[in-house]
PDB file of C-alpha atoms in Angstrom:
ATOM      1  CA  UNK A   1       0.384 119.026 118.639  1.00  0.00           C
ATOM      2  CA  UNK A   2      -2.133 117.221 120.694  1.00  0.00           C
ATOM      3  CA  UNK A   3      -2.159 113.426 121.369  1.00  0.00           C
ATOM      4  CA  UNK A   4      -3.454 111.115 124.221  1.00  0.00           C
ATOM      5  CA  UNK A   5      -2.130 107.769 125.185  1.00  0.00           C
ATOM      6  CA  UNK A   6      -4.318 105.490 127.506  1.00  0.00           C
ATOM      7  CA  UNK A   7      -2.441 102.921 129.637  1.00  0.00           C
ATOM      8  CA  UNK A   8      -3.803  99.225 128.785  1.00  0.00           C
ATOM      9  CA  UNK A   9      -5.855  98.420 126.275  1.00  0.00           C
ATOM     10  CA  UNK A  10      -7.542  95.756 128.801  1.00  0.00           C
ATOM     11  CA  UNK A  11      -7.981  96.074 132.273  1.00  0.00           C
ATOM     12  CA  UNK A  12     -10.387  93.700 134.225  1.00  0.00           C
ATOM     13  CA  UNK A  13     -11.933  94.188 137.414  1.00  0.00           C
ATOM     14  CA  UNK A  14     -13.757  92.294 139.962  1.00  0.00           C
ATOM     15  CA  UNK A  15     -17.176  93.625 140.376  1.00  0.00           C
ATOM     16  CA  UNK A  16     -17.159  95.791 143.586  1.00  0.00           C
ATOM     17  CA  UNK A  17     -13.651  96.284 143.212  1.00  0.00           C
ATOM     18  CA  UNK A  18     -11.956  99.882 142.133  1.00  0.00           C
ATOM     19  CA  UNK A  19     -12.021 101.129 138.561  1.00  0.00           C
ATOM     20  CA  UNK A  20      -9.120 103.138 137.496  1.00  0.00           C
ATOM     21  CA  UNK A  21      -8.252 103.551 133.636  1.00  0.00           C
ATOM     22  CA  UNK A  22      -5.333 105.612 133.309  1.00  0.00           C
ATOM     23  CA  UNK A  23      -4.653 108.380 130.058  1.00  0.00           C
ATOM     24  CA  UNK A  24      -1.971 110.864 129.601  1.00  0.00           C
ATOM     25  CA  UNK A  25      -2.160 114.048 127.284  1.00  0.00           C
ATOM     26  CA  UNK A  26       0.184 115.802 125.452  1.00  0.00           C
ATOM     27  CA  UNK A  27      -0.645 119.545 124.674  1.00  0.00           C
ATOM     28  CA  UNK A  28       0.489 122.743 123.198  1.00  0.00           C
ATOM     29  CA  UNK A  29      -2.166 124.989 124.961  1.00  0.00           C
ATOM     30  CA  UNK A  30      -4.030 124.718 128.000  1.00  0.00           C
ATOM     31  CA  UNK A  31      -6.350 121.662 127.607  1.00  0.00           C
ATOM     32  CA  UNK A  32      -9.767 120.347 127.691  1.00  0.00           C
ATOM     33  CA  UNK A  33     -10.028 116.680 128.501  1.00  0.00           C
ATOM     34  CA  UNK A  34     -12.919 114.450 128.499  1.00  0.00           C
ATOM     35  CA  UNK A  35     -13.798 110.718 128.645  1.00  0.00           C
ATOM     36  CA  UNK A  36     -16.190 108.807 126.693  1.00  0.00           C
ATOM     37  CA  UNK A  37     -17.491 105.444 127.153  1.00  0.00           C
ATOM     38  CA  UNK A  38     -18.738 103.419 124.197  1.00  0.00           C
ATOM     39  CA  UNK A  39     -20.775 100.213 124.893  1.00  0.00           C
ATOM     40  CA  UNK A  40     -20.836  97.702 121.532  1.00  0.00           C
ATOM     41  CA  UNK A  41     -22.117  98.744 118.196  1.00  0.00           C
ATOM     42  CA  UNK A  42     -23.431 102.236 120.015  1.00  0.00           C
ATOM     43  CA  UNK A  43     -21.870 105.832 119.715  1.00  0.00           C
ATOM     44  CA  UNK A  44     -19.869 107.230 122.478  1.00  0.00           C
ATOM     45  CA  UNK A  45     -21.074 109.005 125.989  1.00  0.00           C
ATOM     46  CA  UNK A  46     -19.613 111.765 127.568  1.00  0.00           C
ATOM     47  CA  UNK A  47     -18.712 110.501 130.672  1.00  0.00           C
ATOM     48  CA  UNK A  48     -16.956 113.466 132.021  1.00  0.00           C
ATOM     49  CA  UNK A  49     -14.927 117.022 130.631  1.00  0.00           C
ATOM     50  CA  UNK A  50     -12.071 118.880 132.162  1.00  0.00           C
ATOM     51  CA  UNK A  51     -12.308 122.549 131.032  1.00  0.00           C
ATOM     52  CA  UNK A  52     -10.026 124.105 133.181  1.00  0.00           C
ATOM     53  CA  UNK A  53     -12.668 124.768 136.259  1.00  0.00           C
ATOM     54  CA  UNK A  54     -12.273 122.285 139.240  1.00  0.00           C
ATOM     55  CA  UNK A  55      -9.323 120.171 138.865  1.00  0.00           C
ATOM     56  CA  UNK A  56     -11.308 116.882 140.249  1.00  0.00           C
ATOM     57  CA  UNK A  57     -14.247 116.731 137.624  1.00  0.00           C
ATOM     58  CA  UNK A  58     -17.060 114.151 138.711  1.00  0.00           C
ATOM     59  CA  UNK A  59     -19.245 112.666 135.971  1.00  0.00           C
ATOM     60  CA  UNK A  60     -21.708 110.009 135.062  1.00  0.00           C
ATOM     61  CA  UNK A  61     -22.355 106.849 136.441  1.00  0.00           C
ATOM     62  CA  UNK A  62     -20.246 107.783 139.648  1.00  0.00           C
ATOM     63  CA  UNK A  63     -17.162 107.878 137.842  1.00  0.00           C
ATOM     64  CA  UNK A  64     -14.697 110.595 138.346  1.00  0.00           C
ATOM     65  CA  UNK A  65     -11.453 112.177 136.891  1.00  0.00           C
ATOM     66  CA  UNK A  66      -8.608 114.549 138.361  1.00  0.00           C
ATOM     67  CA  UNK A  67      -6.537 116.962 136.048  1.00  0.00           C
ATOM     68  CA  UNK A  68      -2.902 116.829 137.686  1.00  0.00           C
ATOM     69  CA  UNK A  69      -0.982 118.994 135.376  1.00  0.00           C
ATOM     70  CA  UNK A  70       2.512 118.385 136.624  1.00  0.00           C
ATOM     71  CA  UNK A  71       1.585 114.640 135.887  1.00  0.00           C
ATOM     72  CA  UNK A  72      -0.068 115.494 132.186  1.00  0.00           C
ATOM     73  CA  UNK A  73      -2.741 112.942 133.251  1.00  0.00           C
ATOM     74  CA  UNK A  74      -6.255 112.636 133.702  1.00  0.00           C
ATOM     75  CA  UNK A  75      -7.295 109.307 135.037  1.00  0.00           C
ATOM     76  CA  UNK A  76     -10.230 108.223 135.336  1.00  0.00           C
ATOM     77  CA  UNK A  77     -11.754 106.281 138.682  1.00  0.00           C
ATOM     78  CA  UNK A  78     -15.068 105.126 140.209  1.00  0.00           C
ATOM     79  CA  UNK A  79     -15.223 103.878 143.740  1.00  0.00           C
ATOM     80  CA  UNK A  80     -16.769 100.560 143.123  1.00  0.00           C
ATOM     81  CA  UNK A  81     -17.112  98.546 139.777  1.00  0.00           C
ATOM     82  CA  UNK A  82     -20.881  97.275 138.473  1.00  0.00           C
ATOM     83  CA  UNK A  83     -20.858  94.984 135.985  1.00  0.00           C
ATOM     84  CA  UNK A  84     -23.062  97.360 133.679  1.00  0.00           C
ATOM     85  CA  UNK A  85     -19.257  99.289 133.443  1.00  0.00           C
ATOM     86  CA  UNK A  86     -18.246  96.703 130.706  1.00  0.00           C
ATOM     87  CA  UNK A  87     -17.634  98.410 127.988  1.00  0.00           C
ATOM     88  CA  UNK A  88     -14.573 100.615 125.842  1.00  0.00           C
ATOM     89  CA  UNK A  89     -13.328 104.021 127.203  1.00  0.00           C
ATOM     90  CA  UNK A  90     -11.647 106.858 125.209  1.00  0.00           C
ATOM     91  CA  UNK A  91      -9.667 109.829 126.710  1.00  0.00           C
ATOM     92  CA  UNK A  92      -9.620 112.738 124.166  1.00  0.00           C
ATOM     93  CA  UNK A  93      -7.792 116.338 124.279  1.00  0.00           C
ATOM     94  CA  UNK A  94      -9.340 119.014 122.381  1.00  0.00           C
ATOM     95  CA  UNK A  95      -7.279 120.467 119.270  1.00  0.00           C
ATOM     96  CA  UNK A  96      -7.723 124.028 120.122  1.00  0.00           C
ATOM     97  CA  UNK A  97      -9.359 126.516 123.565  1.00  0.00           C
ATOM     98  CA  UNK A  98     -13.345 127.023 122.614  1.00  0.00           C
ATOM     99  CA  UNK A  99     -16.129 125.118 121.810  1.00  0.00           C
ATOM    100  CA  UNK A 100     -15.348 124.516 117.946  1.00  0.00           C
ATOM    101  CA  UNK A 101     -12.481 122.329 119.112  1.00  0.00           C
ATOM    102  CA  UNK A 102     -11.986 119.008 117.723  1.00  0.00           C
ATOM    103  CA  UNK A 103     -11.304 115.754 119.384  1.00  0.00           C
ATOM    104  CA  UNK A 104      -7.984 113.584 119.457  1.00  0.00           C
ATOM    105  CA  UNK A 105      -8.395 110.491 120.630  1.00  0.00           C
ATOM    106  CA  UNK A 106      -6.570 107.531 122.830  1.00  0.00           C
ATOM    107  CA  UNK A 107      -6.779 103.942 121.565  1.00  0.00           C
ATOM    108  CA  UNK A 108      -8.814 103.276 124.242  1.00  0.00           C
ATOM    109  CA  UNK A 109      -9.366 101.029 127.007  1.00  0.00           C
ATOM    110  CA  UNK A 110     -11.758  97.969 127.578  1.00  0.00           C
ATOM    111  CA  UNK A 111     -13.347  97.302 130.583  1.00  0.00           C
ATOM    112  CA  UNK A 112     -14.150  93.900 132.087  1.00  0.00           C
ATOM    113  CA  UNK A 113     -15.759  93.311 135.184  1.00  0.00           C
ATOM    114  CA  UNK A 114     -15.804  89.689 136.831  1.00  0.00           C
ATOM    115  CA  UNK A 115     -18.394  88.742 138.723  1.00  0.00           C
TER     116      UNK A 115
ATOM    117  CA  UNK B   1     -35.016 116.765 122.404  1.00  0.00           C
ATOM    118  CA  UNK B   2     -33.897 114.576 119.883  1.00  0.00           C
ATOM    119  CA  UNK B   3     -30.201 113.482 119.615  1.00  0.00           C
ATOM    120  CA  UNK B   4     -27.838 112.667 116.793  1.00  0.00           C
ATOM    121  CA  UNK B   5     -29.259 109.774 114.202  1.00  0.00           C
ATOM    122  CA  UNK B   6     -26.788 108.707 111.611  1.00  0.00           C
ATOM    123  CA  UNK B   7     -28.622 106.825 108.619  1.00  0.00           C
ATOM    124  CA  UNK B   8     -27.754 103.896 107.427  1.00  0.00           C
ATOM    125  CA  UNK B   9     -27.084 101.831 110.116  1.00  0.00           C
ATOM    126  CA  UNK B  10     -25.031  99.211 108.512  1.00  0.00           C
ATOM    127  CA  UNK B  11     -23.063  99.102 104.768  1.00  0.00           C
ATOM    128  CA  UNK B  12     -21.901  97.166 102.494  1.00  0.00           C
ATOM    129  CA  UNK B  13     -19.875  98.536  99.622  1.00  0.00           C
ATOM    130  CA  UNK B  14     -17.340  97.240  96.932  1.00  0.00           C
ATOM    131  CA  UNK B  15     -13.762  98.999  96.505  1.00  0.00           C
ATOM    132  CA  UNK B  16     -13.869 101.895  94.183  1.00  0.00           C
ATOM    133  CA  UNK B  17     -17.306 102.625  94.742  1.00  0.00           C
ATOM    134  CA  UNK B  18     -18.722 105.789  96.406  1.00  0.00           C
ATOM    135  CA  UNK B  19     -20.773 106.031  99.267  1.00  0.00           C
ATOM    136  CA  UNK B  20     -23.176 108.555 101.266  1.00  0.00           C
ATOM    137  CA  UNK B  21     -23.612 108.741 104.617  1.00  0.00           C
ATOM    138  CA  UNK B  22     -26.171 110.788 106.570  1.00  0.00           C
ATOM    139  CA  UNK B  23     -26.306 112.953 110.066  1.00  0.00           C
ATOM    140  CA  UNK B  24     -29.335 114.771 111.738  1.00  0.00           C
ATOM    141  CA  UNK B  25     -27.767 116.826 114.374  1.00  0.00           C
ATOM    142  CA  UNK B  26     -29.659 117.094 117.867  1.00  0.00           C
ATOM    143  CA  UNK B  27     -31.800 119.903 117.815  1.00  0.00           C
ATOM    144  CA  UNK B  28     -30.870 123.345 118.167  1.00  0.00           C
ATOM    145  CA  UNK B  29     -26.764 122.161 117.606  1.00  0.00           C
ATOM    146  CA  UNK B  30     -25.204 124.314 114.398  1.00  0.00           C
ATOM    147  CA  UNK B  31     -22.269 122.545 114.023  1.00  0.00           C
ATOM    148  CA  UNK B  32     -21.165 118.789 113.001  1.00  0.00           C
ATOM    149  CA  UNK B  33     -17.913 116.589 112.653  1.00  0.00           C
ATOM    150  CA  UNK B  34     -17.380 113.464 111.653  1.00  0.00           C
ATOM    151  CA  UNK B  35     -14.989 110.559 112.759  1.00  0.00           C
ATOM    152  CA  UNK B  36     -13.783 107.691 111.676  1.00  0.00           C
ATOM    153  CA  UNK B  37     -13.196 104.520 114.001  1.00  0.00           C
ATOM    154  CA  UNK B  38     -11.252 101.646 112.436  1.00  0.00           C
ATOM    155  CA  UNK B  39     -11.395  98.341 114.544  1.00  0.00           C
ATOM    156  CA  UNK B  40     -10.295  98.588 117.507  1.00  0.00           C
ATOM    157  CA  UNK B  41      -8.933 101.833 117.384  1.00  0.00           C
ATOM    158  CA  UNK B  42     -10.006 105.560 118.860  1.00  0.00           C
ATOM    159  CA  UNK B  43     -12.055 107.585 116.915  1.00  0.00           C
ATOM    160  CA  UNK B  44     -10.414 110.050 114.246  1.00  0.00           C
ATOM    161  CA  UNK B  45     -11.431 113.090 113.282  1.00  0.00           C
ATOM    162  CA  UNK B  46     -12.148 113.577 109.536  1.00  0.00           C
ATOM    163  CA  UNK B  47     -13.736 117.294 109.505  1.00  0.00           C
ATOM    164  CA  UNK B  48     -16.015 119.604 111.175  1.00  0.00           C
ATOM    165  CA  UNK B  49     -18.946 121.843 109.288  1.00  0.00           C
ATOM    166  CA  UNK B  50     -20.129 125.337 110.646  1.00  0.00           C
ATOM    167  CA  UNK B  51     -23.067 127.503 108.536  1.00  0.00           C
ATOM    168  CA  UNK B  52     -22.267 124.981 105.828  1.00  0.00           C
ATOM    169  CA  UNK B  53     -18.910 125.566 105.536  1.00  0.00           C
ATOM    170  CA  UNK B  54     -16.378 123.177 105.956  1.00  0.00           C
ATOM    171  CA  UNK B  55     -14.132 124.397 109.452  1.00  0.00           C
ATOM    172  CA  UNK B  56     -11.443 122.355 110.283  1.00  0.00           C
ATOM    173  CA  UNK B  57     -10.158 119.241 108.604  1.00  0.00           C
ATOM    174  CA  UNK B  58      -8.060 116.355 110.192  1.00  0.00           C
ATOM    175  CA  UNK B  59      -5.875 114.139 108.017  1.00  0.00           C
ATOM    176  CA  UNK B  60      -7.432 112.482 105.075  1.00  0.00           C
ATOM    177  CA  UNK B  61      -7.674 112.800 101.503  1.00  0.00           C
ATOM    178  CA  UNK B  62      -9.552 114.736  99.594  1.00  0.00           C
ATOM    179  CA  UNK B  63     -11.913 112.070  97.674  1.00  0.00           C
ATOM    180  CA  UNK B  64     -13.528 112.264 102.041  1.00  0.00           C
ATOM    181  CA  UNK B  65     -16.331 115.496 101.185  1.00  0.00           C
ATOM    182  CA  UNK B  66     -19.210 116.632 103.088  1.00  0.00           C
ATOM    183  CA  UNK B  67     -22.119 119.183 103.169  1.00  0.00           C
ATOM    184  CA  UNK B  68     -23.954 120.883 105.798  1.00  0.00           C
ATOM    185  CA  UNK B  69     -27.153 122.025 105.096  1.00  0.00           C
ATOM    186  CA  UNK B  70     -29.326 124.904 105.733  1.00  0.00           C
ATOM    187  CA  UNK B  71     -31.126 122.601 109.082  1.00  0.00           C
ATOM    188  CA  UNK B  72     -27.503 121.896 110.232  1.00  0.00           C
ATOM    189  CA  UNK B  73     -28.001 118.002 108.464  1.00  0.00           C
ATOM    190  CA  UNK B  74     -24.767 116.728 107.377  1.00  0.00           C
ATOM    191  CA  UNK B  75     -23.123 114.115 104.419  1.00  0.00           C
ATOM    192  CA  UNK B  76     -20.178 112.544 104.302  1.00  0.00           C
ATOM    193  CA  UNK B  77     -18.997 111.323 101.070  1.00  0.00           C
ATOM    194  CA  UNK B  78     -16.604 108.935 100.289  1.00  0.00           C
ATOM    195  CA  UNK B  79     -15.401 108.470  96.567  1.00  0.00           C
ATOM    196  CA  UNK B  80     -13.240 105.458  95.466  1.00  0.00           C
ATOM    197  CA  UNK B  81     -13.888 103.985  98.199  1.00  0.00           C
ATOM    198  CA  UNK B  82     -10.595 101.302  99.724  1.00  0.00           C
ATOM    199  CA  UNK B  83     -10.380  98.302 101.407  1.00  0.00           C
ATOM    200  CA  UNK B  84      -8.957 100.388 104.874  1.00  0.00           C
ATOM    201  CA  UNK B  85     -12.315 102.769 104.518  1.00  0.00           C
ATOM    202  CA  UNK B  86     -13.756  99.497 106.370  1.00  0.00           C
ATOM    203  CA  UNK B  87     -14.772 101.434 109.650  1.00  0.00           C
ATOM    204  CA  UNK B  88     -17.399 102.629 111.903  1.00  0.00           C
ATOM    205  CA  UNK B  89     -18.083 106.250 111.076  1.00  0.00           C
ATOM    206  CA  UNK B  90     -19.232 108.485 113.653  1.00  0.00           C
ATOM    207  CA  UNK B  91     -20.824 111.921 113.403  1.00  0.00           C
ATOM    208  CA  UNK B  92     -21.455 114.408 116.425  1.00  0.00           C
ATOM    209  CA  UNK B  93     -22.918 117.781 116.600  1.00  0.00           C
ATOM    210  CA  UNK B  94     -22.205 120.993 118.897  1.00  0.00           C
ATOM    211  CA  UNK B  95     -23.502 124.383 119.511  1.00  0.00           C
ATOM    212  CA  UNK B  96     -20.855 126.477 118.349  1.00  0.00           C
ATOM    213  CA  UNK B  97     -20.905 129.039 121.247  1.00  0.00           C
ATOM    214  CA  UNK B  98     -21.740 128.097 124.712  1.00  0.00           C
ATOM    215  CA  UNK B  99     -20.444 125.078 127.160  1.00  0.00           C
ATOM    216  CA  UNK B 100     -18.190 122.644 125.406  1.00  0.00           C
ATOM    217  CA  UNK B 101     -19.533 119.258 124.282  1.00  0.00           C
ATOM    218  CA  UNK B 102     -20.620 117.034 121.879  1.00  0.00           C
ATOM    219  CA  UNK B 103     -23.310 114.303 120.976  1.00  0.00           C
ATOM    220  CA  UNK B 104     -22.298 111.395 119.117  1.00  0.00           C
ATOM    221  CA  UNK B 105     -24.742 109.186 117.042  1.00  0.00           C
ATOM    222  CA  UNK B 106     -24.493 105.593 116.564  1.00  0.00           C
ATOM    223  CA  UNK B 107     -22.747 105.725 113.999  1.00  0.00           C
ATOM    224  CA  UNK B 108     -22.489 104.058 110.688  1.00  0.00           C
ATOM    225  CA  UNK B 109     -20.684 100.668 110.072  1.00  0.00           C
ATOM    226  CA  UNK B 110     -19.219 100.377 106.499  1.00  0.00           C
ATOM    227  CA  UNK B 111     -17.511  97.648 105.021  1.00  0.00           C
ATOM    228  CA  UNK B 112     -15.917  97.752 101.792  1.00  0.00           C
ATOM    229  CA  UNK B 113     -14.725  94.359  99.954  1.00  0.00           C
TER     230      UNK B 113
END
């Protein structure tokens, strides 16, 4: 079975500073990985997917993730923290290979930048 | 191109009642899931809907239904409705062939007293 757990359900940055929110996967098959951000009482964004091309996937916004398999993990990073970055973040695995997969969630982690 | 619009915005509903929510899926997308997201927590998955049939289901009870319908529009219905069904409910739609992703909606924030 699938599962993700994200490292700290907090994590507060100084604006400028380095973002990195950390999630590890769990996974019977080969998997796709992707990270959402959700900013308050909205849906959620795809930030960025992992679907088994390039291992160093770059997304949205200037953030970034790398798929280390030996690790299970698929952190995600961006260079340089704006304060328009506050907001929740979800790592999900895919149930299944293919596009009719469905999502399984981390907790998720919030995202505070200081000014 | 139009996204995903999830109608109503906001509910109110007493235990043991049933409720209807709504999903338009973004245009040209034939398939649609729906989540659940209690407070605080990541989203779940409830069930997925392909040519109006129901095509995968995650771990809930059965008095959670839906429908897809013929312009790939989605309900979820909730029957008897529970104190814990208190959550943000989240629908997103996907093509069922091609590059893998999904668009959420806003969701739908229901509260049950």
């Amino acid at each position: 079975a699938q599962s993700v757990t994200q490292l700290g359900s907090h994590v507060s940055v100084s604006e400028g500073a380095l973002v990195l929110l950390r999630c590890n996967y769990s996974s019977s098959v080969p998997p796709y990985l992707f990270w959402y951000v959700q900013y308050p009482n909205q849906g959620l964004q795809l930030l960025l997917k992992y679907t088994s091309a390039a291992t160093l996937v770059k997304g949205i916004n200037g953030f970034e993730a790398e798929f280390k398999k030996s690790e299970t993990s698929f952190h995600l990073t961006k260079p340089s923290a704006h304060m328009s970055d506050a907001a929740e973040y979800f790592c999900a695995v895919s149930d299944r290979r293919g596009s009719q997969g469905n999502l399984i969630f981390g907790k998720g982690t919030k995202l505070s930048v200081k000014p | 191109e139009t996204g995903v619009t999830q109608s109503p915005t906001h509910l109110i509903k007493t235990r043991g009642q049933q409720v209807t929510l709504r999903c338009s899926s973004q245009s040209g997308h034939n398939t649609v899931s729906w989540y659940q997201q209690a407070l605080g927590q990541g989203p779940q998955f409830i069930f997925q809907y392909y040519r109006e049939e129901e095509n995968g289901r995650g771990n809930f009870p059965p008095r959670f239904s839906g429908l897809q319908f013929p312009n790939y529009s989605s309900e979820l219905n909730v029957n008897a409705l529970e104190l814990d069904d208190s959550a943000l409910y989240l629908c997103a739609s996907s093509l069922a062939q091609g590059s893998y992703g999904y668009t959420f909606g806003s969701g739908t924030r229901l509260t049950v007293v």
